[in-house]
CSV table of C-alpha atoms in Angstrom, one decimal:
chain,number,residue,atom,x,y,z
T,21,MET,CA,62.2,104.3,100.2
T,22,ILE,CA,64.7,103.2,97.6
T,23,SER,CA,64.1,101.9,94.1
T,24,SER,CA,65.7,98.8,92.6
T,25,GLU,CA,67.2,101.1,89.9
T,26,ARG,CA,69.1,103.0,92.6
T,27,LEU,CA,70.2,99.8,94.4
T,28,ALA,CA,71.3,98.4,91.1
T,29,GLU,CA,73.4,101.5,90.3
T,30,MET,CA,75.1,101.2,93.8
T,31,CYS,CA,75.8,97.5,93.3
T,32,ARG,CA,76.7,97.9,89.6
T,33,VAL,CA,74.2,95.2,88.4
T,34,HIS,CA,71.0,95.3,86.5
T,35,PRO,CA,67.8,96.3,88.4
T,36,ALA,CA,66.2,93.0,87.3
T,37,GLN,CA,69.0,91.2,89.1
T,38,ILE,CA,68.3,93.1,92.4
T,39,ARG,CA,64.5,92.3,92.1
T,40,LYS,CA,65.2,88.7,91.3
T,41,ASP,CA,67.7,88.2,94.1
T,42,LEU,CA,65.5,89.8,96.7
T,43,SER,CA,62.4,88.1,95.6
T,44,TYR,CA,64.2,84.8,96.3
T,45,PHE,CA,64.0,85.6,100.1
T,46,GLY,CA,60.4,87.0,100.2
T,47,GLU,CA,58.1,89.8,99.2
T,48,PHE,CA,60.0,93.0,100.2
T,49,GLY,CA,59.2,95.6,97.6
T,50,ILE,CA,56.2,97.5,96.5
T,51,ARG,CA,55.7,97.4,92.7
T,52,GLY,CA,56.5,100.8,91.1
T,53,VAL,CA,57.6,102.3,94.4
T,54,GLY,CA,60.6,100.4,95.7
T,55,TYR,CA,61.8,99.1,99.1
T,56,ASN,CA,61.4,100.6,102.5
T,57,VAL,CA,65.1,101.1,103.5
T,58,ARG,CA,64.7,100.2,107.2
T,59,ASP,CA,62.7,97.0,106.5
T,60,LEU,CA,65.1,96.0,103.7
T,61,LEU,CA,68.2,96.5,105.9
T,62,SER,CA,66.6,94.4,108.7
T,63,GLU,CA,65.7,91.6,106.2
T,64,ILE,CA,69.2,91.7,104.7
T,65,LYS,CA,70.8,91.4,108.2
T,66,LYS,CA,68.6,88.4,108.9
T,67,ILE,CA,69.6,86.8,105.5
T,68,PHE,CA,73.3,87.3,106.3
T,69,SER,CA,72.9,86.4,110.0
T,70,THR,CA,74.8,89.5,111.0
T,71,HIS,CA,72.3,90.1,113.8
T,72,ARG,CA,74.3,87.6,115.8
T,73,GLU,CA,78.0,87.3,116.6
T,74,TRP,CA,80.4,85.1,114.6
T,75,ARG,CA,83.6,83.8,116.1
T,76,LEU,CA,86.7,83.8,114.0
T,77,ALA,CA,90.1,82.2,114.2
T,78,ILE,CA,93.0,83.7,112.3
T,79,VAL,CA,96.0,81.6,111.1
T,80,GLY,CA,99.2,83.3,110.1
T,81,ILE,CA,100.2,86.3,112.2
T,82,GLY,CA,102.4,88.3,109.8
T,83,GLN,CA,101.7,91.9,108.6
T,84,MET,CA,98.4,91.0,107.0
T,85,GLY,CA,97.1,88.8,109.9
T,86,THR,CA,98.0,91.5,112.5
T,87,ALA,CA,96.4,94.2,110.4
T,88,LEU,CA,93.1,92.2,110.0
T,89,VAL,CA,92.9,91.3,113.7
T,90,ARG,CA,93.3,95.0,114.6
T,91,HIS,CA,91.0,96.3,111.8
T,92,ALA,CA,88.0,98.2,113.1
T,93,ASN,CA,85.5,96.8,110.6
T,94,PHE,CA,85.2,93.3,111.8
T,95,ALA,CA,84.1,93.9,115.4
T,96,GLN,CA,81.7,96.6,114.3
T,97,LYS,CA,79.9,94.1,112.2
T,98,ASN,CA,79.8,91.3,114.8
T,99,TYR,CA,82.7,89.3,113.5
T,100,ARG,CA,84.9,88.7,116.5
T,101,PHE,CA,88.5,87.2,116.4
T,102,VAL,CA,88.8,84.9,119.4
T,103,ALA,CA,92.0,82.9,118.6
T,104,ALA,CA,95.2,83.4,116.6
T,105,PHE,CA,97.7,80.8,115.4
T,106,ASP,CA,101.1,80.8,113.8
T,107,SER,CA,103.7,78.1,113.0
T,108,ASP,CA,106.6,80.4,114.0
T,109,LEU,CA,107.6,79.3,117.5
T,110,GLU,CA,109.1,82.8,118.1
T,111,LYS,CA,105.6,84.3,117.9
T,112,ILE,CA,103.8,81.8,120.2
T,113,GLY,CA,102.7,83.4,123.5
T,114,ARG,CA,102.8,87.0,122.2
T,115,GLU,CA,99.6,89.1,122.2
T,116,VAL,CA,98.5,90.0,118.7
T,117,THR,CA,95.8,92.3,120.1
T,118,SER,CA,94.3,92.8,123.5
T,119,GLY,CA,93.2,89.5,124.9
T,120,ILE,CA,94.4,87.3,122.0
T,121,VAL,CA,97.6,85.3,122.5
T,122,ILE,CA,99.3,83.6,119.5
T,123,GLU,CA,98.9,79.8,119.8
T,124,PRO,CA,100.8,77.0,117.9
T,125,PHE,CA,99.1,74.9,115.2
T,126,SER,CA,98.7,72.0,117.6
T,127,ARG,CA,96.1,74.1,119.5
T,128,ILE,CA,93.9,74.7,116.4
T,129,ARG,CA,91.8,71.7,116.9
T,130,PRO,CA,91.1,71.9,120.7
T,131,LEU,CA,90.6,75.7,120.7
T,132,ILE,CA,88.2,75.7,117.7
T,133,ARG,CA,86.0,73.3,119.6
T,134,GLU,CA,86.4,75.0,123.0
T,135,LEU,CA,85.7,78.5,121.8
T,136,GLY,CA,82.9,77.7,119.3
T,137,ILE,CA,84.8,79.1,116.4
T,138,GLU,CA,82.9,78.8,113.1
T,139,VAL,CA,85.0,80.7,110.5
T,140,GLY,CA,88.8,80.5,109.8
T,141,VAL,CA,90.7,83.5,108.3
T,142,VAL,CA,93.9,82.4,106.6
T,143,THR,CA,96.7,84.9,106.2
T,144,THR,CA,99.7,82.6,105.8
T,145,GLN,CA,102.5,82.5,103.2
T,146,PRO,CA,101.3,80.6,100.1
T,147,ALA,CA,103.5,77.6,100.9
T,148,GLU,CA,101.6,77.1,104.2
T,149,THR,CA,98.0,77.8,102.9
T,150,ARG,CA,97.0,74.3,101.8
T,151,ASN,CA,98.2,72.7,105.0
T,152,VAL,CA,96.4,75.3,107.2
T,153,VAL,CA,93.2,74.9,105.3
T,154,ASP,CA,93.4,71.1,105.9
T,155,LEU,CA,94.0,71.7,109.6
T,156,LEU,CA,91.0,74.0,109.9
T,157,VAL,CA,88.7,71.6,108.0
T,158,ASP,CA,89.9,68.7,110.2
T,159,ALA,CA,89.1,70.8,113.2
T,160,GLY,CA,85.5,71.2,112.0
T,161,ILE,CA,85.7,74.6,110.3
T,162,ARG,CA,83.2,74.8,107.4
T,163,ALA,CA,83.9,78.4,106.2
T,164,ILE,CA,87.2,80.0,105.4
T,165,LEU,CA,88.2,83.5,104.3
T,166,ASN,CA,91.5,83.0,102.4
T,167,CYS,CA,93.6,86.2,102.2
T,168,SER,CA,96.8,84.4,101.4
T,169,PRO,CA,98.2,84.8,97.8
T,170,LEU,CA,97.4,81.2,97.0
T,171,GLN,CA,93.8,80.7,95.8
T,172,VAL,CA,92.0,77.6,97.2
T,173,GLY,CA,88.9,75.9,95.8
T,174,SER,CA,86.0,75.1,98.0
T,175,LEU,CA,86.1,71.7,99.6
T,176,GLU,CA,83.4,69.1,100.1
T,177,ASN,CA,82.6,70.2,103.6
T,178,CYS,CA,84.0,73.7,103.6
T,179,VAL,CA,83.3,76.8,101.6
T,180,VAL,CA,86.4,78.9,100.8
T,181,GLU,CA,86.1,82.6,100.0
T,182,ASN,CA,89.4,83.9,98.3
T,183,VAL,CA,90.2,87.5,98.8
T,184,ASP,CA,92.1,89.2,95.9
T,185,LEU,CA,92.3,92.9,95.9
T,186,THR,CA,93.6,92.9,92.3
T,187,VAL,CA,89.9,92.3,91.4
T,188,ASN,CA,89.2,95.8,92.9
T,189,LEU,CA,92.1,97.2,91.0
T,190,GLU,CA,90.8,95.8,87.7
T,191,TYR,CA,87.6,97.8,88.2
T,192,LEU,CA,89.6,101.0,88.7
T,193,ALA,CA,91.9,100.2,85.7
T,194,TYR,CA,88.7,99.7,83.6
T,195,PHE,CA,87.3,103.0,84.8
T,196,LEU,CA,90.5,104.8,84.0
T,197,SER,CA,90.8,103.2,80.5
T,198,GLU,CA,87.2,104.0,79.7
T,199,SER,CA,87.5,107.7,80.7
T,200,MET,CA,90.8,108.4,78.9
G,23,MET,CA,85.1,76.0,75.8
G,24,ILE,CA,83.1,77.2,78.8
G,25,SER,CA,79.3,77.8,79.0
G,26,SER,CA,77.7,80.9,80.4
G,27,GLU,CA,76.0,78.6,82.9
G,28,ARG,CA,79.4,77.4,84.3
G,29,LEU,CA,80.7,81.0,84.3
G,30,ALA,CA,77.6,82.2,86.1
G,31,GLU,CA,78.0,79.4,88.7
G,32,MET,CA,81.6,80.5,89.4
G,33,CYS,CA,80.6,84.2,89.6
G,34,ARG,CA,77.4,83.5,91.6
G,35,VAL,CA,75.2,85.4,89.2
G,36,HIS,CA,72.5,84.4,86.6
G,37,PRO,CA,73.8,83.1,83.2
G,38,ALA,CA,71.7,85.9,81.5
G,39,GLN,CA,73.8,88.4,83.4
G,40,ILE,CA,77.0,86.9,82.1
G,41,ARG,CA,75.8,86.9,78.5
G,42,LYS,CA,74.4,90.4,78.8
G,43,ASP,CA,77.6,91.8,80.3
G,44,LEU,CA,79.9,90.2,77.8
G,45,SER,CA,77.7,91.1,74.8
G,46,TYR,CA,78.2,94.7,75.8
G,47,PHE,CA,81.8,94.4,74.7
G,48,GLY,CA,81.3,92.5,71.5
G,49,GLU,CA,80.4,89.1,70.1
G,50,PHE,CA,82.4,86.5,72.0
G,51,GLY,CA,80.2,83.5,72.4
G,52,ILE,CA,78.8,80.8,70.1
G,53,ARG,CA,75.1,80.3,70.8
G,54,GLY,CA,74.4,77.0,72.4
G,55,VAL,CA,78.1,76.2,72.7
G,56,GLY,CA,79.7,78.9,74.9
G,57,TYR,CA,83.0,80.7,74.9
G,58,ASN,CA,86.5,79.8,73.9
G,59,VAL,CA,88.4,80.1,77.1
G,60,ARG,CA,91.6,81.5,75.7
G,61,ASP,CA,89.9,84.1,73.5
G,62,LEU,CA,87.6,85.1,76.3
G,63,LEU,CA,90.5,85.5,78.7
G,64,SER,CA,92.4,87.6,76.2
G,65,GLU,CA,89.3,89.8,75.6
G,66,ILE,CA,88.7,90.3,79.3
G,67,LYS,CA,92.3,91.3,79.8
G,68,LYS,CA,91.9,93.9,77.1
G,69,ILE,CA,88.6,95.1,78.7
G,70,PHE,CA,90.4,95.5,82.1
G,71,SER,CA,93.6,96.8,80.6
G,72,THR,CA,95.6,94.3,82.5
G,73,HIS,CA,97.8,93.7,79.5
G,74,ARG,CA,99.8,96.8,80.5
G,75,GLU,CA,101.4,97.9,83.7
G,76,TRP,CA,99.6,100.2,86.2
G,77,ARG,CA,101.7,102.2,88.6
G,78,LEU,CA,100.4,102.5,92.2
G,79,ALA,CA,101.2,104.7,95.2
G,80,ILE,CA,100.4,103.6,98.7
G,81,VAL,CA,99.6,106.0,101.5
G,82,GLY,CA,99.8,104.8,105.1
G,83,ILE,CA,102.6,102.3,105.8
G,84,GLY,CA,101.2,100.5,108.9
G,85,GLN,CA,100.6,96.8,109.1
G,86,MET,CA,98.1,96.7,106.3
G,87,GLY,CA,100.1,99.0,104.0
G,88,THR,CA,103.3,97.0,104.5
G,89,ALA,CA,101.4,93.7,103.9
G,90,LEU,CA,99.9,95.0,100.6
G,91,VAL,CA,103.1,96.4,99.2
G,92,ARG,CA,104.8,93.0,99.8
G,93,HIS,CA,101.8,90.9,98.7
G,94,ALA,CA,102.6,88.7,95.7
G,95,ASN,CA,99.3,89.2,93.8
G,96,PHE,CA,99.8,92.7,92.7
G,97,ALA,CA,103.0,92.4,90.8
G,98,GLN,CA,101.8,89.1,89.3
G,99,LYS,CA,98.9,91.0,87.7
G,100,ASN,CA,100.9,94.0,86.5
G,101,TYR,CA,100.0,96.4,89.4
G,102,ARG,CA,103.3,97.8,90.5
G,103,PHE,CA,103.8,99.9,93.7
G,104,VAL,CA,106.3,102.6,92.9
G,105,ALA,CA,105.9,105.0,95.8
G,106,ALA,CA,105.0,104.8,99.5
G,107,PHE,CA,104.0,107.7,101.8
G,108,ASP,CA,103.4,108.1,105.5
G,109,SER,CA,102.7,111.1,107.8
G,110,ASP,CA,104.8,109.6,110.6
G,111,LEU,CA,108.2,111.3,110.4
G,112,GLU,CA,109.8,108.3,112.2
G,113,LYS,CA,109.0,106.1,109.1
G,114,ILE,CA,110.3,108.5,106.4
G,115,GLY,CA,113.4,107.2,104.7
G,116,ARG,CA,112.9,103.6,105.6
G,117,GLU,CA,112.5,101.0,102.9
G,118,VAL,CA,109.1,99.3,103.0
G,119,THR,CA,110.1,96.8,100.3
G,120,SER,CA,113.1,96.5,98.0
G,121,GLY,CA,113.5,99.8,96.2
G,122,ILE,CA,110.7,101.7,97.8
G,123,VAL,CA,111.5,104.2,100.4
G,124,ILE,CA,108.8,105.8,102.6
G,125,GLU,CA,108.3,109.5,101.6
G,126,PRO,CA,106.5,112.3,103.5
G,127,PHE,CA,103.1,113.7,102.4
G,128,SER,CA,104.7,116.8,100.9
G,129,ARG,CA,106.2,114.5,98.2
G,130,ILE,CA,102.9,113.1,97.1
G,131,ARG,CA,102.2,115.7,94.5
G,132,PRO,CA,105.7,115.8,92.8
G,133,LEU,CA,106.2,112.0,92.9
G,134,ILE,CA,102.8,111.2,91.4
G,135,ARG,CA,103.6,113.3,88.4
G,136,GLU,CA,107.3,112.3,88.1
G,137,LEU,CA,106.6,108.6,88.3
G,138,GLY,CA,103.4,108.5,86.3
G,139,ILE,CA,101.3,107.0,89.1
G,140,GLU,CA,97.7,106.5,88.2
G,141,VAL,CA,96.1,104.7,91.1
G,142,GLY,CA,96.4,105.5,94.9
G,143,VAL,CA,96.0,102.8,97.5
G,144,VAL,CA,94.9,104.2,100.9
G,145,THR,CA,95.8,102.2,104.1
G,146,THR,CA,95.7,105.0,106.7
G,147,GLN,CA,94.0,105.2,110.0
G,148,PRO,CA,90.4,106.4,109.5
G,149,ALA,CA,91.1,109.9,110.9
G,150,GLU,CA,93.6,110.5,108.1
G,151,THR,CA,91.7,109.0,105.2
G,152,ARG,CA,89.7,112.0,104.1
G,153,ASN,CA,92.8,114.3,104.1
G,154,VAL,CA,94.8,111.7,102.1
G,155,VAL,CA,92.1,111.2,99.5
G,156,ASP,CA,92.1,115.0,99.0
G,157,LEU,CA,95.9,115.1,98.7
G,158,LEU,CA,95.8,112.3,96.1
G,159,VAL,CA,93.0,114.0,94.1
G,160,ASP,CA,94.8,117.3,94.2
G,161,ALA,CA,97.9,115.5,92.8
G,162,GLY,CA,95.8,114.3,89.8
G,163,ILE,CA,94.9,110.8,90.9
G,164,ARG,CA,91.6,109.6,89.4
G,165,ALA,CA,91.3,106.1,90.9
G,166,ILE,CA,91.7,105.1,94.6
G,167,LEU,CA,91.5,101.7,96.3
G,168,ASN,CA,90.5,102.6,99.9
G,169,CYS,CA,91.4,99.9,102.4
G,170,SER,CA,91.1,102.1,105.5
G,171,PRO,CA,88.2,101.4,107.8
G,172,LEU,CA,86.5,104.7,106.8
G,173,GLN,CA,84.4,104.3,103.6
G,174,VAL,CA,84.7,107.2,101.1
G,175,GLY,CA,82.2,108.0,98.3
G,176,SER,CA,83.4,108.6,94.8
G,177,LEU,CA,84.3,112.2,94.0
G,178,GLU,CA,83.6,114.2,90.9
G,179,ASN,CA,87.0,113.5,89.3
G,180,CYS,CA,88.0,110.4,91.1
G,181,VAL,CA,86.5,106.9,91.5
G,182,VAL,CA,86.9,105.3,94.9
G,183,GLU,CA,86.7,101.6,95.5
G,184,ASN,CA,86.2,100.7,99.1
G,185,VAL,CA,87.5,97.4,100.3
G,186,ASP,CA,85.6,95.8,103.2
G,187,LEU,CA,86.3,92.1,104.0
G,188,THR,CA,83.2,91.9,106.1
G,189,VAL,CA,81.3,91.6,102.8
G,190,ASN,CA,83.2,88.4,102.2
G,191,LEU,CA,82.5,87.2,105.7
G,192,GLU,CA,78.8,87.9,105.1
G,193,TYR,CA,78.8,85.5,102.3
G,194,LEU,CA,80.4,82.8,104.5
G,195,ALA,CA,77.9,83.5,107.3
G,196,TYR,CA,75.1,83.2,104.9
G,197,PHE,CA,76.5,79.9,103.7
G,198,LEU,CA,76.8,78.5,107.2
G,199,SER,CA,73.3,79.7,108.2
G,200,GLU,CA,71.8,78.1,105.2
G,201,SER,CA,73.4,74.7,105.7
G,202,MET,CA,72.7,74.4,109.4
C-alpha cells in the first residue's frame, strides 16, 4: 500500500492534489489507508494507454535526434520509433538505428499513413521547427513532442509538448539556493 | 495581469495549487484580479535564482551529451557548461564545443573546484551512471541532472533530477486516447 502523502512527496505536490487527480478516474484508494500499489500502477497504465504500443516518427536526425532514437527508455515503455526524417540530402538513406533508414521530408506524409504513426518527435534546428510541425500536422499527426530549442504552442488539431531541460535545472538551482 | 485560473490552465494544475504555491514565497497577487506579469516573472526568477549564472559540468560525451552542450536553451537561461568529461580515452582532448575540451574522469575533482562548478549533468551509458554520480558527489557536487537511461535516487548530500522523456510521451498518449 502507498499513502497519498507519500505519493505527493514523490511528485512534489500536495496530497490533496493526488487524491483529487486520481478520483477523477475512479475510486482507487481506501480512506485512511491509501492505494494498493499494484492496482494503482495498472490503473495508471490504462489511463496513459501505455499497455499498448505507440508508433513514433522522428524529424531532424542530428545529435539529439540520433540520441533519442537510440535511447533505451522509449522502447522499454512501448514507444517505438518506426520512421526518421531529415532535410539534409547527405543523410538520406543512412540507417540511424537498426532497421530505420533516414527518409526525406517528401516521405513524411505517405510513411505516416502507411506505418500508422501517431506521434511526431521534433529534433530539428529552430529555423526548421515550424515548417516540420506543419508538415506533421498536414500528414495527420495529432501529438508532437518538440525537443527543438524553439517552443511551439498547441494547434487546433494537434497537441504539442515542448521539452525544455532548463526547467529541470531550475529545480536544482532552487534546491541549491535554498540549502546554502 | 494574469489570473491564477489562466496560469493553472497553462501548468495543468488547479488554480488553488498555483495560489498556494506562490503564497509560500510572499504576497504577489491581488485578490479577484490576479498577478502583474512583469512582477511575477521577476519574483519567479529570484525564487529559482536564474538571475545569476550557474556553472555546469557534463559527463558522458556521446550523442546526447554533445547535443545538450550545444543546445541553445541552456546558455539563454544562464546555465553555462564549463567542463566536459568522458571515460573514452579516444575522446580526451577533443573540443565538444567552442572552448570546452573533453577531459578524463581523473580531472573531475580538481576542475569542479577550480571552475566553481555547482551542477553536474550526466549523459553516460547506464553502466557508468552510478560510478559517475559517486565521482561528482565526491568532488562536492550537490545537484545532478541525470539524463542517462538509469534512474538514480537522491543521495544524502546531493539532489538528483532524473530526466525521462517518456513522461512527456505519456501525456501525449493520454491526450490521443481521450480524444479518440
